[in-house]
Amino acid sequence: MPPPDHSISGIERVWNGGRVVPVLTIADPSAAIPVARALGRGGIRVLEITLRTPAAADALRAITDSVPEAIVGAGTVVDPRQAARAAEAGARFIVSPGFSADVAGACADASLPYLPGVATATEIMAALALGFDRLKLFPAAQVGGIAAVRALSAPFPEVRFCPTGGVDGRSSLEYLALPQVFAVGGSWMVPPDAVAAGDWQRIEALARSATGGPETAFA
């Protein structure tokens, strides 16, 4: 397997300093572009499109083509075929809920940074064995939240986490205050009712609050 671009330099070079990553499950591809633009106006450029809906690939491609300032990747990637399809749709990074050496290989083949998910010390050891030290902690809230980050960091001080799962506006601030956390992922800034109503101003305000703006409209 060729060495993947998996390190902090790989992820942060693509994310370009982005520390709050919306996890978007898009059912209607027509919403993809206005959601991405609203998030961008609120200061968020890094977007993860989950491959949980038939519209996901079209949404990823639409944002890539029409919102060039956005940095779009694919999430919920669980097998190499999904990784390859995401790369074809224009994904600039890949995220998984768990760790897969096969997905890591597909990402290496496509020269895409890979952020694998972990929930246990055993999974972290497996990821470290292949050189991955920037990991998604998932589902973060359910496996212990802040306490889990601190506990897992003790035996693995070289690891930095991106907690995702159960993260909201307030807990994101607590996570980001930890030196062991390099980013957070969540969907609180893109409420489904706001998307359904086309309330792009609300999404923009939530994005701005997530990135430290004056609004405090946490969902």
PDB file of N, CA and C in Angstrom, residues 4-6 29 34-35 41-42 63 101 114 131 152-153 164 166 189 195:
ATOM      1  N   PRO A   4      -0.376   6.758   2.725  1.00  0.00           N
ATOM      2  CA  PRO A   4      -1.458   7.730   2.573  1.00  0.00           C
ATOM      3  C   PRO A   4      -1.072   9.096   3.120  1.00  0.00           C
ATOM      4  N   ASP A   5      -1.764  10.113   2.630  1.00  0.00           N
ATOM      5  CA  ASP A   5      -1.560  11.472   3.125  1.00  0.00           C
ATOM      6  C   ASP A   5      -2.489  11.645   4.325  1.00  0.00           C
ATOM      7  N   HIS A   6      -2.062  11.069   5.469  1.00  0.00           N
ATOM      8  CA  HIS A   6      -2.979  10.904   6.586  1.00  0.00           C
ATOM      9  C   HIS A   6      -2.647  11.791   7.775  1.00  0.00           C
ATOM     10  N   PRO A  29     -30.604  17.417  -3.701  1.00  0.00           N
ATOM     11  CA  PRO A  29     -29.383  18.038  -4.218  1.00  0.00           C
ATOM     12  C   PRO A  29     -29.541  19.520  -4.526  1.00  0.00           C
ATOM     13  N   PRO A  34     -27.033  26.279  -1.997  1.00  0.00           N
ATOM     14  CA  PRO A  34     -27.350  27.342  -1.040  1.00  0.00           C
ATOM     15  C   PRO A  34     -26.877  27.044   0.379  1.00  0.00           C
ATOM     16  N   VAL A  35     -26.871  25.780   0.799  1.00  0.00           N
ATOM     17  CA  VAL A  35     -26.335  25.435   2.120  1.00  0.00           C
ATOM     18  C   VAL A  35     -24.847  25.762   2.177  1.00  0.00           C
ATOM     19  N   ARG A  41     -20.641  32.057   3.978  1.00  0.00           N
ATOM     20  CA  ARG A  41     -20.838  33.437   4.464  1.00  0.00           C
ATOM     21  C   ARG A  41     -20.651  33.504   5.972  1.00  0.00           C
ATOM     22  N   GLY A  42     -20.943  32.393   6.658  1.00  0.00           N
ATOM     23  CA  GLY A  42     -20.756  32.338   8.103  1.00  0.00           C
ATOM     24  C   GLY A  42     -19.346  31.992   8.522  1.00  0.00           C
ATOM     25  N   ILE A  63     -21.512  21.227  -5.323  1.00  0.00           N
ATOM     26  CA  ILE A  63     -20.776  22.202  -4.515  1.00  0.00           C
ATOM     27  C   ILE A  63     -19.377  22.409  -5.080  1.00  0.00           C
ATOM     28  N   ALA A 101      -8.425  -0.413   6.765  1.00  0.00           N
ATOM     29  CA  ALA A 101      -7.181  -0.411   5.998  1.00  0.00           C
ATOM     30  C   ALA A 101      -7.474  -0.393   4.502  1.00  0.00           C
ATOM     31  N   TYR A 114      -7.157  10.935   4.491  1.00  0.00           N
ATOM     32  CA  TYR A 114      -8.174  10.060   5.089  1.00  0.00           C
ATOM     33  C   TYR A 114      -8.231  10.305   6.588  1.00  0.00           C
ATOM     34  N   GLY A 131       0.187   4.322  10.717  1.00  0.00           N
ATOM     35  CA  GLY A 131       0.708   5.673  10.663  1.00  0.00           C
ATOM     36  C   GLY A 131      -0.305   6.781  10.826  1.00  0.00           C
ATOM     37  N   LEU A 152      -8.203   8.712  26.550  1.00  0.00           N
ATOM     38  CA  LEU A 152      -7.506   8.078  25.437  1.00  0.00           C
ATOM     39  C   LEU A 152      -6.204   8.789  25.102  1.00  0.00           C
ATOM     40  N   SER A 153      -6.113  10.072  25.424  1.00  0.00           N
ATOM     41  CA  SER A 153      -4.888  10.817  25.142  1.00  0.00           C
ATOM     42  C   SER A 153      -3.748  10.428  26.064  1.00  0.00           C
ATOM     43  N   THR A 164     -16.782  13.772  16.775  1.00  0.00           N
ATOM     44  CA  THR A 164     -17.985  13.890  15.958  1.00  0.00           C
ATOM     45  C   THR A 164     -19.023  12.930  16.519  1.00  0.00           C
ATOM     46  N   GLY A 166     -22.998  13.727  18.358  1.00  0.00           N
ATOM     47  CA  GLY A 166     -23.528  14.337  19.570  1.00  0.00           C
ATOM     48  C   GLY A 166     -22.893  15.657  19.921  1.00  0.00           C
ATOM     49  N   MET A 189     -25.190  23.271  13.055  1.00  0.00           N
ATOM     50  CA  MET A 189     -25.323  24.549  12.342  1.00  0.00           C
ATOM     51  C   MET A 189     -26.152  24.424  11.056  1.00  0.00           C
ATOM     52  N   VAL A 195     -33.047  23.899   6.585  1.00  0.00           N
ATOM     53  CA  VAL A 195     -32.803  23.509   5.201  1.00  0.00           C
ATOM     54  C   VAL A 195     -34.132  23.371   4.465  1.00  0.00           C
TER      55      VAL A 195
END
